[in-house]
């Protein structure tokens, strides 16, 4: 229990109900019934709402596509995994079997738990302090950009293909390639979800076509 | 202005700032700068949060996949379009050029506008009265079901292909077909987004394989 208190200190929030915090840090491999999963569902939504409302109010002159892309940067799995790593969550996770490699879901379940235990204000404070204070660039939706480009130059949508898929259910990596009909370039991308791999493949081929620059 | 007041009466909320309500009902074709788009971004997120929190608290014994599917039923475009139709939004929309056929986005922008004008409680009341009070079945994620099934029987993911795409940017329909490597069945689906068309195609092929029954 010592350990949990250290985490509370670090996140700046003391749980009234410690069970909730423990549940948020329990991987389904440890206990299916008392795992983080429901809190993760909730935290994902709460995070979206806090980030979205914050950006809407902060960027009064920006359009919804800018807001969408900037929100994506704050709620995407890689970024949240980094937050989980910086909070040292791995020291607190309860699990059985293969080691937990990614911590994004536990950042979400932690957010869900703080909301249930302390309400909106408290969880908003946590999100502002640990997530929104980090300056990020908008995360562009490369799949949509590629889709429009592909229709324009080939009159057909890009074709994605999963070329590799490895790892167990919870620690999967996908490798995807993408082509445009009649064109020679091939884009390749990896990711922990199909969507993420496709996004990276789309970005890769757009760079090859010089539609976007590779330094961004 | 008479008209707007009638709508306020119907939704049970009187705007302090009428401009906000008018903006929520303005299609980008009418005014790009003062359109519903930013409010739509916000309303989408607020709706997700209200529905998600409500379901999380109501269904204490259900797992996150049930919660996700039931939330999808309440936030999906077809359902929101029906809500927009039942609120008779078409009488209030400002637009130029081709007629507006779908009203889901205006339900979202209306939700965003109520939140900005009246705060969380007011918008929660609106969502509970007009959206959550309607009993719905969970909307299954057929693409994920099909993905798992396809890997199981063919060791490769299903292949989706867009076969038709028609209509202008804002009123598009997609037609998609899907196949599993080495199998003869073809699933077909239509939708207003690629994802929706793919979802329907996945459902169609799953029915052909008798994985799901067609009466559901």
Tab-separated table of C-alpha atoms in Angstrom:
chain	number	residue	atom	x	y	z
A	1	UNK	CA	0.000	0.000	0.000
A	2	UNK	CA	3.000	2.233	0.486
A	3	UNK	CA	3.553	2.157	-3.250
A	4	UNK	CA	0.043	3.310	-4.104
A	5	UNK	CA	0.435	6.283	-1.795
A	6	UNK	CA	3.567	7.272	-3.620
A	7	UNK	CA	1.649	7.296	-6.880
A	8	UNK	CA	-1.106	9.393	-5.324
A	9	UNK	CA	1.494	11.893	-4.257
A	10	UNK	CA	2.952	12.001	-7.718
A	11	UNK	CA	-0.365	12.552	-9.492
A	12	UNK	CA	-1.467	15.070	-6.889
A	13	UNK	CA	-4.700	13.281	-6.047
A	14	UNK	CA	-5.568	11.196	-2.974
A	15	UNK	CA	-8.290	8.599	-3.531
A	16	UNK	CA	-11.132	8.331	-1.051
A	17	UNK	CA	-11.723	4.828	-2.350
A	18	UNK	CA	-8.322	3.141	-2.833
A	19	UNK	CA	-9.986	0.116	-4.426
A	20	UNK	CA	-10.762	2.259	-7.439
A	21	UNK	CA	-7.130	3.189	-7.939
A	22	UNK	CA	-6.066	-0.437	-7.538
A	23	UNK	CA	-8.698	-1.517	-10.048
A	24	UNK	CA	-7.430	1.093	-12.517
A	25	UNK	CA	-3.987	-0.480	-12.248
A	26	UNK	CA	-5.141	-4.082	-12.660
A	27	UNK	CA	-4.532	-5.717	-16.030
A	28	UNK	CA	-7.222	-8.226	-17.149
A	29	UNK	CA	-4.586	-10.999	-16.959
A	30	UNK	CA	-4.539	-10.532	-13.184
A	31	UNK	CA	-8.279	-10.394	-12.625
A	32	UNK	CA	-10.846	-10.361	-15.337
A	33	UNK	CA	-13.648	-9.172	-13.107
A	34	UNK	CA	-11.800	-6.488	-11.251
A	35	UNK	CA	-9.668	-5.122	-14.049
A	36	UNK	CA	-9.111	-1.677	-15.506
A	37	UNK	CA	-11.321	-2.261	-18.543
A	38	UNK	CA	-14.523	-0.479	-17.578
A	39	UNK	CA	-12.582	2.444	-16.136
A	40	UNK	CA	-10.577	2.558	-19.356
A	41	UNK	CA	-13.810	2.890	-21.345
A	42	UNK	CA	-14.849	5.759	-19.112
A	43	UNK	CA	-11.437	7.458	-18.957
A	44	UNK	CA	-11.103	7.437	-22.731
A	45	UNK	CA	-14.363	9.392	-23.026
A	46	UNK	CA	-13.581	11.777	-20.165
A	47	UNK	CA	-10.141	12.526	-21.593
A	48	UNK	CA	-11.652	13.253	-24.991
A	49	UNK	CA	-14.157	15.616	-23.422
A	50	UNK	CA	-11.655	17.521	-21.284
A	51	UNK	CA	-9.161	17.905	-24.127
A	52	UNK	CA	-11.878	18.802	-26.651
A	53	UNK	CA	-13.547	21.431	-24.461
A	54	UNK	CA	-10.168	22.908	-23.522
A	55	UNK	CA	-9.026	23.225	-27.139
A	56	UNK	CA	-12.406	24.572	-28.287
A	57	UNK	CA	-12.169	27.390	-25.749
A	58	UNK	CA	-8.468	28.066	-26.220
A	59	UNK	CA	-8.387	28.215	-30.029
A	60	UNK	CA	-11.352	30.414	-30.816
A	61	UNK	CA	-10.186	31.178	-34.343
A	62	UNK	CA	-9.272	27.687	-35.434
A	63	UNK	CA	-11.521	25.472	-37.503
A	64	UNK	CA	-12.784	22.032	-36.504
A	65	UNK	CA	-10.199	20.186	-38.565
A	66	UNK	CA	-7.365	21.858	-36.628
A	67	UNK	CA	-9.178	21.065	-33.357
A	68	UNK	CA	-9.678	17.432	-34.390
A	69	UNK	CA	-6.018	16.971	-35.335
A	70	UNK	CA	-4.736	18.649	-32.184
A	71	UNK	CA	-7.083	16.587	-30.025
A	72	UNK	CA	-5.769	13.446	-31.752
A	73	UNK	CA	-2.262	14.394	-30.693
A	74	UNK	CA	-3.331	14.491	-27.030
A	75	UNK	CA	-5.441	11.347	-26.946
A	76	UNK	CA	-3.433	9.029	-29.189
A	77	UNK	CA	-1.990	5.846	-27.753
A	78	UNK	CA	1.678	6.599	-28.274
A	79	UNK	CA	1.482	9.905	-26.466
A	80	UNK	CA	-0.544	8.423	-23.602
A	81	UNK	CA	1.945	5.574	-23.348
A	82	UNK	CA	4.675	8.168	-22.818
A	83	UNK	CA	2.612	9.815	-20.093
A	84	UNK	CA	2.150	6.409	-18.438
A	85	UNK	CA	5.868	5.786	-18.656
A	86	UNK	CA	6.728	9.168	-17.172
A	87	UNK	CA	4.322	8.466	-14.293
A	88	UNK	CA	6.213	5.218	-13.806
A	89	UNK	CA	2.969	3.258	-13.905
A	90	UNK	CA	4.801	0.032	-14.620
A	91	UNK	CA	5.805	-0.144	-10.940
A	92	UNK	CA	2.149	-0.282	-9.908
A	93	UNK	CA	0.438	-2.476	-12.514
A	94	UNK	CA	-0.882	-5.837	-11.314
A	95	UNK	CA	-0.673	-8.494	-14.034
A	96	UNK	CA	-0.034	-12.182	-14.656
A	97	UNK	CA	1.928	-13.787	-17.475
A	98	UNK	CA	3.642	-11.772	-20.183
A	99	UNK	CA	5.039	-8.387	-19.205
A	100	UNK	CA	3.033	-5.254	-19.867
A	101	UNK	CA	4.745	-3.161	-22.516
A	102	UNK	CA	2.285	-0.326	-23.045
A	103	UNK	CA	0.750	1.948	-20.462
A	104	UNK	CA	-1.667	4.135	-22.421
A	105	UNK	CA	-4.720	2.158	-21.288
A	106	UNK	CA	-3.756	2.645	-17.637
A	107	UNK	CA	-3.546	6.394	-18.105
A	108	UNK	CA	-7.119	6.195	-19.353
A	109	UNK	CA	-8.296	3.953	-16.509
A	110	UNK	CA	-6.583	6.270	-14.034
A	111	UNK	CA	-8.518	9.187	-15.523
A	112	UNK	CA	-11.752	7.190	-15.243
A	113	UNK	CA	-10.965	6.348	-11.623
A	114	UNK	CA	-10.165	9.941	-10.637
A	115	UNK	CA	-13.449	11.056	-12.211
A	116	UNK	CA	-15.517	8.482	-10.323
A	117	UNK	CA	-13.708	9.143	-7.048
A	118	UNK	CA	-13.311	12.902	-7.197
A	119	UNK	CA	-15.544	14.287	-9.922
A	120	UNK	CA	-15.002	16.494	-12.939
A	121	UNK	CA	-12.902	19.271	-11.368
A	122	UNK	CA	-10.318	16.854	-9.969
A	123	UNK	CA	-9.895	14.881	-13.142
A	124	UNK	CA	-9.755	18.077	-15.177
A	125	UNK	CA	-6.901	19.244	-12.972
A	126	UNK	CA	-5.038	15.986	-13.530
A	127	UNK	CA	-5.480	16.166	-17.313
A	128	UNK	CA	-4.376	19.796	-17.399
A	129	UNK	CA	-1.305	19.145	-15.250
A	130	UNK	CA	-0.072	15.969	-16.856
A	131	UNK	CA	-1.382	16.002	-20.406
A	132	UNK	CA	-2.471	19.417	-21.656
A	133	UNK	CA	0.536	21.275	-20.300
A	134	UNK	CA	2.741	19.495	-22.839
A	135	UNK	CA	2.829	21.451	-26.103
A	136	UNK	CA	2.018	19.242	-29.093
A	137	UNK	CA	1.610	19.670	-32.825
A	138	UNK	CA	-1.679	18.618	-34.484
A	139	UNK	CA	-1.629	14.972	-35.537
A	140	UNK	CA	-2.689	14.995	-39.151
A	141	UNK	CA	-5.161	12.497	-40.481
A	142	UNK	CA	-2.925	11.127	-43.236
A	143	UNK	CA	-5.433	8.502	-44.313
A	144	UNK	CA	-7.939	11.170	-45.290
A	145	UNK	CA	-5.281	13.263	-47.044
A	146	UNK	CA	-4.121	10.179	-48.968
A	147	UNK	CA	-7.681	9.201	-49.829
A	148	UNK	CA	-8.366	12.590	-51.442
A	149	UNK	CA	-5.002	12.594	-53.234
A	150	UNK	CA	-5.529	9.073	-54.561
A	151	UNK	CA	-9.010	9.833	-55.912
A	152	UNK	CA	-7.560	12.904	-57.581
A	153	UNK	CA	-4.670	11.206	-59.367
A	154	UNK	CA	-6.032	7.706	-59.996
A	155	UNK	CA	-9.776	8.067	-59.644
A	156	UNK	CA	-9.768	5.271	-57.067
A	157	UNK	CA	-9.066	4.961	-53.353
A	158	UNK	CA	-5.683	3.786	-52.030
A	159	UNK	CA	-5.351	0.059	-51.344
A	160	UNK	CA	-4.092	-0.968	-47.911
A	161	UNK	CA	-2.782	-4.433	-47.180
A	162	UNK	CA	-1.710	-5.940	-43.879
A	163	UNK	CA	1.620	-7.635	-44.563
A	164	UNK	CA	2.562	-8.749	-41.083
A	165	UNK	CA	0.897	-9.152	-37.729
A	166	UNK	CA	2.784	-10.336	-34.700
A	167	UNK	CA	2.646	-10.642	-30.932
A	168	UNK	CA	-0.111	-11.782	-28.562
A	169	UNK	CA	-3.564	-10.126	-28.473
A	170	UNK	CA	-2.576	-7.400	-26.023
A	171	UNK	CA	0.837	-6.512	-27.458
A	172	UNK	CA	0.246	-6.726	-31.194
A	173	UNK	CA	2.143	-4.954	-33.949
A	174	UNK	CA	0.838	-4.577	-37.446
A	175	UNK	CA	2.753	-3.864	-40.610
A	176	UNK	CA	0.826	-2.406	-43.508
A	177	UNK	CA	1.603	-1.383	-47.061
A	178	UNK	CA	-0.378	0.957	-49.251
A	179	UNK	CA	-0.463	1.589	-52.972
A	180	UNK	CA	-2.265	3.841	-55.409
A	181	UNK	CA	-3.634	2.173	-58.533
A	182	UNK	CA	-1.207	2.433	-61.457
A	183	UNK	CA	1.526	4.174	-59.445
A	184	UNK	CA	4.829	2.651	-58.478
A	185	UNK	CA	5.369	4.037	-54.977
A	186	UNK	CA	4.630	1.840	-51.980
A	187	UNK	CA	4.063	3.264	-48.516
A	188	UNK	CA	4.912	1.201	-45.470
A	189	UNK	CA	3.984	1.651	-41.851
A	190	UNK	CA	3.937	-0.101	-38.501
A	191	UNK	CA	1.641	0.360	-35.568
A	192	UNK	CA	-0.047	-1.180	-32.570
A	193	UNK	CA	-3.417	-0.970	-34.241
A	194	UNK	CA	-4.345	-1.470	-37.867
A	195	UNK	CA	-5.388	2.154	-38.030
A	196	UNK	CA	-2.076	3.369	-36.660
A	197	UNK	CA	-0.116	1.201	-39.123
A	198	UNK	CA	-2.276	2.444	-42.004
A	199	UNK	CA	-1.805	6.030	-40.878
A	200	UNK	CA	1.975	5.588	-40.918
A	201	UNK	CA	1.867	3.872	-44.306
A	202	UNK	CA	-0.270	6.736	-45.659
A	203	UNK	CA	2.219	9.255	-44.279
A	204	UNK	CA	5.099	7.313	-45.843
A	205	UNK	CA	3.606	7.223	-49.337
A	206	UNK	CA	2.559	10.897	-49.140
A	207	UNK	CA	6.191	11.728	-48.407
A	208	UNK	CA	7.306	9.702	-51.423
A	209	UNK	CA	4.873	11.664	-53.584
A	210	UNK	CA	6.250	14.849	-52.024
A	211	UNK	CA	2.775	15.818	-50.830
A	212	UNK	CA	4.084	16.264	-47.325
A	213	UNK	CA	7.671	16.827	-46.267
A	214	UNK	CA	9.425	14.203	-44.217
A	215	UNK	CA	10.785	16.607	-41.597
A	216	UNK	CA	7.337	17.212	-40.090
B	1	UNK	CA	-36.988	34.742	-35.311
B	2	UNK	CA	-40.387	33.335	-34.501
B	3	UNK	CA	-39.209	30.019	-35.889
B	4	UNK	CA	-36.157	29.793	-33.624
B	5	UNK	CA	-38.332	30.336	-30.586
B	6	UNK	CA	-40.515	27.473	-31.627
B	7	UNK	CA	-37.481	25.219	-31.732
B	8	UNK	CA	-36.386	26.421	-28.300
B	9	UNK	CA	-39.785	25.524	-26.971
B	10	UNK	CA	-39.581	22.100	-28.514
B	11	UNK	CA	-36.134	21.266	-27.137
B	12	UNK	CA	-37.001	22.713	-23.738
B	13	UNK	CA	-34.108	25.127	-23.643
B	14	UNK	CA	-34.093	28.900	-24.150
B	15	UNK	CA	-30.774	30.327	-25.370
B	16	UNK	CA	-29.325	33.392	-23.646
B	17	UNK	CA	-27.273	33.952	-26.779
B	18	UNK	CA	-29.488	33.336	-29.803
B	19	UNK	CA	-26.518	33.757	-32.135
B	20	UNK	CA	-25.178	30.461	-30.873
B	21	UNK	CA	-28.343	28.612	-31.775
B	22	UNK	CA	-28.397	30.226	-35.200
B	23	UNK	CA	-24.758	29.289	-35.738
B	24	UNK	CA	-25.513	25.684	-34.771
B	25	UNK	CA	-28.147	25.627	-37.513
B	26	UNK	CA	-25.961	27.160	-40.222
B	27	UNK	CA	-24.572	24.823	-42.869
B	28	UNK	CA	-21.083	25.722	-44.194
B	29	UNK	CA	-22.640	26.335	-47.632
B	30	UNK	CA	-24.426	29.353	-46.143
B	31	UNK	CA	-21.501	30.835	-44.262
B	32	UNK	CA	-18.144	29.216	-43.927
B	33	UNK	CA	-17.040	31.419	-41.062
B	34	UNK	CA	-20.167	31.306	-39.009
B	35	UNK	CA	-21.178	27.722	-39.570
B	36	UNK	CA	-22.016	24.819	-37.298
B	37	UNK	CA	-18.653	23.107	-37.734
B	38	UNK	CA	-16.825	24.061	-34.545
B	39	UNK	CA	-19.953	23.472	-32.468
B	40	UNK	CA	-20.315	20.106	-34.174
B	41	UNK	CA	-16.777	19.168	-33.086
B	42	UNK	CA	-17.662	20.128	-29.533
B	43	UNK	CA	-21.119	18.555	-29.495
B	44	UNK	CA	-19.794	15.243	-30.761
B	45	UNK	CA	-17.428	15.053	-27.781
B	46	UNK	CA	-19.999	16.248	-25.238
B	47	UNK	CA	-22.546	13.738	-26.507
B	48	UNK	CA	-20.005	10.936	-26.219
B	49	UNK	CA	-19.198	11.956	-22.666
B	50	UNK	CA	-22.790	12.258	-21.492
B	51	UNK	CA	-23.828	8.952	-23.063
B	52	UNK	CA	-20.674	7.156	-21.857
B	53	UNK	CA	-20.928	8.361	-18.252
B	54	UNK	CA	-24.643	7.570	-18.176
B	55	UNK	CA	-24.166	4.016	-19.460
B	56	UNK	CA	-21.156	3.400	-17.194
B	57	UNK	CA	-23.248	4.284	-14.155
B	58	UNK	CA	-26.410	2.536	-15.300
B	59	UNK	CA	-24.892	-0.808	-16.316
B	60	UNK	CA	-22.628	-1.606	-13.402
B	61	UNK	CA	-22.327	-5.289	-14.275
B	62	UNK	CA	-21.660	-4.955	-17.968
B	63	UNK	CA	-18.216	-5.108	-19.510
B	64	UNK	CA	-16.596	-2.411	-21.600
B	65	UNK	CA	-17.393	-4.085	-24.896
B	66	UNK	CA	-21.131	-3.970	-24.120
B	67	UNK	CA	-20.756	-0.319	-23.063
B	68	UNK	CA	-18.852	0.521	-26.253
B	69	UNK	CA	-21.456	-1.121	-28.490
B	70	UNK	CA	-24.381	0.477	-26.693
B	71	UNK	CA	-22.721	3.888	-26.800
B	72	UNK	CA	-22.195	3.403	-30.563
B	73	UNK	CA	-25.933	2.901	-30.944
B	74	UNK	CA	-26.622	6.292	-29.340
B	75	UNK	CA	-23.946	8.337	-31.091
B	76	UNK	CA	-24.051	6.854	-34.583
B	77	UNK	CA	-25.000	9.056	-37.500
B	78	UNK	CA	-28.130	7.238	-38.582
B	79	UNK	CA	-29.678	7.410	-35.153
B	80	UNK	CA	-28.745	11.081	-34.712
B	81	UNK	CA	-30.182	11.824	-38.135
B	82	UNK	CA	-33.493	10.369	-36.947
B	83	UNK	CA	-33.356	12.573	-33.857
B	84	UNK	CA	-32.689	15.592	-36.084
B	85	UNK	CA	-35.619	14.623	-38.265
B	86	UNK	CA	-37.956	14.178	-35.313
B	87	UNK	CA	-36.925	17.630	-34.038
B	88	UNK	CA	-37.824	18.920	-37.486
B	89	UNK	CA	-34.446	20.621	-37.797
B	90	UNK	CA	-34.816	20.889	-41.565
B	91	UNK	CA	-37.194	23.789	-41.047
B	92	UNK	CA	-34.471	25.791	-39.298
B	93	UNK	CA	-31.268	25.013	-41.204
B	94	UNK	CA	-29.682	27.865	-43.141
B	95	UNK	CA	-27.957	26.633	-46.309
B	96	UNK	CA	-27.180	27.521	-49.917
B	97	UNK	CA	-27.180	25.261	-52.943
B	98	UNK	CA	-28.072	21.603	-52.763
B	99	UNK	CA	-30.649	20.554	-50.212
B	100	UNK	CA	-29.540	19.209	-46.848
B	101	UNK	CA	-30.469	15.538	-46.564
B	102	UNK	CA	-28.940	14.550	-43.217
B	103	UNK	CA	-29.365	16.202	-39.874
B	104	UNK	CA	-27.073	14.264	-37.548
B	105	UNK	CA	-24.390	16.970	-37.594
B	106	UNK	CA	-26.921	19.596	-36.528
B	107	UNK	CA	-27.964	17.506	-33.555
B	108	UNK	CA	-24.301	17.534	-32.545
B	109	UNK	CA	-23.867	21.261	-33.127
B	110	UNK	CA	-27.062	21.899	-31.170
B	111	UNK	CA	-25.596	19.907	-28.278
B	112	UNK	CA	-22.369	21.926	-28.499
B	113	UNK	CA	-24.359	25.156	-28.516
B	114	UNK	CA	-26.497	24.213	-25.502
B	115	UNK	CA	-23.317	23.304	-23.597
B	116	UNK	CA	-21.624	26.641	-24.355
B	117	UNK	CA	-24.761	28.632	-23.618
B	118	UNK	CA	-26.107	26.772	-20.616
B	119	UNK	CA	-23.423	24.460	-19.252
B	120	UNK	CA	-23.211	20.775	-18.495
B	121	UNK	CA	-26.482	20.301	-16.586
B	122	UNK	CA	-28.609	21.827	-19.327
B	123	UNK	CA	-27.037	19.854	-22.125
B	124	UNK	CA	-27.211	16.675	-20.059
B	125	UNK	CA	-30.919	17.253	-19.635
B	126	UNK	CA	-31.357	17.671	-23.379
B	127	UNK	CA	-29.411	14.482	-24.143
B	128	UNK	CA	-31.345	12.513	-21.550
B	129	UNK	CA	-34.718	13.763	-22.783
B	130	UNK	CA	-34.191	13.441	-26.507
B	131	UNK	CA	-31.566	10.744	-26.952
B	132	UNK	CA	-31.063	8.496	-23.936
B	133	UNK	CA	-34.735	8.008	-23.228
B	134	UNK	CA	-35.051	5.989	-26.437
B	135	UNK	CA	-34.277	2.311	-25.755
B	136	UNK	CA	-31.671	0.952	-28.186
B	137	UNK	CA	-29.831	-2.318	-28.740
B	138	UNK	CA	-26.001	-2.335	-28.712
B	139	UNK	CA	-24.558	-1.660	-32.162
B	140	UNK	CA	-22.100	-4.450	-32.766
B	141	UNK	CA	-18.696	-3.777	-34.215
B	142	UNK	CA	-19.018	-6.158	-37.155
B	143	UNK	CA	-15.656	-5.201	-38.631
B	144	UNK	CA	-13.841	-6.502	-35.559
B	145	UNK	CA	-15.962	-9.666	-35.445
B	146	UNK	CA	-15.253	-10.278	-39.126
B	147	UNK	CA	-11.547	-9.578	-38.677
B	148	UNK	CA	-11.232	-12.254	-35.982
B	149	UNK	CA	-13.323	-14.728	-37.948
B	150	UNK	CA	-11.321	-14.150	-41.121
B	151	UNK	CA	-7.971	-14.649	-39.359
B	152	UNK	CA	-9.351	-17.847	-37.868
B	153	UNK	CA	-10.567	-19.443	-41.090
B	154	UNK	CA	-8.144	-18.046	-43.664
B	155	UNK	CA	-5.188	-16.842	-41.639
B	156	UNK	CA	-5.536	-13.428	-43.269
B	157	UNK	CA	-7.650	-10.318	-42.752
B	158	UNK	CA	-10.768	-9.628	-44.839
B	159	UNK	CA	-10.299	-7.502	-47.948
B	160	UNK	CA	-12.564	-4.478	-48.348
B	161	UNK	CA	-13.003	-2.710	-51.643
B	162	UNK	CA	-14.925	0.439	-52.435
B	163	UNK	CA	-17.004	-0.335	-55.512
B	164	UNK	CA	-18.992	2.844	-55.843
B	165	UNK	CA	-18.903	6.348	-54.494
B	166	UNK	CA	-21.506	8.902	-55.414
B	167	UNK	CA	-22.918	12.277	-54.519
B	168	UNK	CA	-21.272	15.590	-53.596
B	169	UNK	CA	-18.820	15.940	-50.670
B	170	UNK	CA	-21.494	16.530	-48.050
B	171	UNK	CA	-24.039	13.964	-49.196
B	172	UNK	CA	-21.857	11.046	-50.235
B	173	UNK	CA	-22.803	7.379	-50.331
B	174	UNK	CA	-20.265	4.593	-50.475
B	175	UNK	CA	-20.747	1.050	-51.643
B	176	UNK	CA	-18.256	-1.508	-50.414
B	177	UNK	CA	-17.686	-5.200	-50.930
B	178	UNK	CA	-15.704	-7.530	-48.718
B	179	UNK	CA	-14.184	-10.968	-49.242
B	180	UNK	CA	-12.239	-13.518	-47.241
B	181	UNK	CA	-9.245	-15.041	-49.007
B	182	UNK	CA	-10.115	-18.364	-50.669
B	183	UNK	CA	-13.823	-18.176	-49.801
B	184	UNK	CA	-16.640	-17.631	-52.247
B	185	UNK	CA	-19.014	-15.407	-50.263
B	186	UNK	CA	-19.044	-11.681	-50.940
B	187	UNK	CA	-20.442	-9.189	-48.447
B	188	UNK	CA	-21.927	-5.929	-49.676
B	189	UNK	CA	-22.817	-2.790	-47.826
B	190	UNK	CA	-23.740	0.842	-48.310
B	191	UNK	CA	-23.177	3.785	-46.066
B	192	UNK	CA	-22.609	7.495	-45.766
B	193	UNK	CA	-19.033	6.959	-44.630
B	194	UNK	CA	-16.520	4.351	-45.733
B	195	UNK	CA	-16.608	2.912	-42.226
B	196	UNK	CA	-20.375	2.612	-42.227
B	197	UNK	CA	-20.370	0.916	-45.636
B	198	UNK	CA	-17.629	-1.466	-44.482
B	199	UNK	CA	-19.538	-2.223	-41.298
B	200	UNK	CA	-22.629	-3.126	-43.330
B	201	UNK	CA	-20.580	-5.241	-45.737
B	202	UNK	CA	-18.986	-7.047	-42.776
B	203	UNK	CA	-22.426	-7.686	-41.302
B	204	UNK	CA	-23.659	-8.978	-44.660
B	205	UNK	CA	-20.845	-11.495	-45.111
B	206	UNK	CA	-21.076	-12.643	-41.478
B	207	UNK	CA	-24.736	-13.411	-42.117
B	208	UNK	CA	-23.813	-15.417	-45.217
B	209	UNK	CA	-21.360	-17.442	-43.133
B	210	UNK	CA	-24.122	-17.895	-40.548
B	211	UNK	CA	-21.938	-16.311	-37.876
B	212	UNK	CA	-24.698	-13.883	-37.041
B	213	UNK	CA	-28.378	-14.242	-37.793
B	214	UNK	CA	-30.041	-11.822	-40.150
B	215	UNK	CA	-33.000	-11.081	-37.894
B	216	UNK	CA	-30.858	-9.125	-35.429
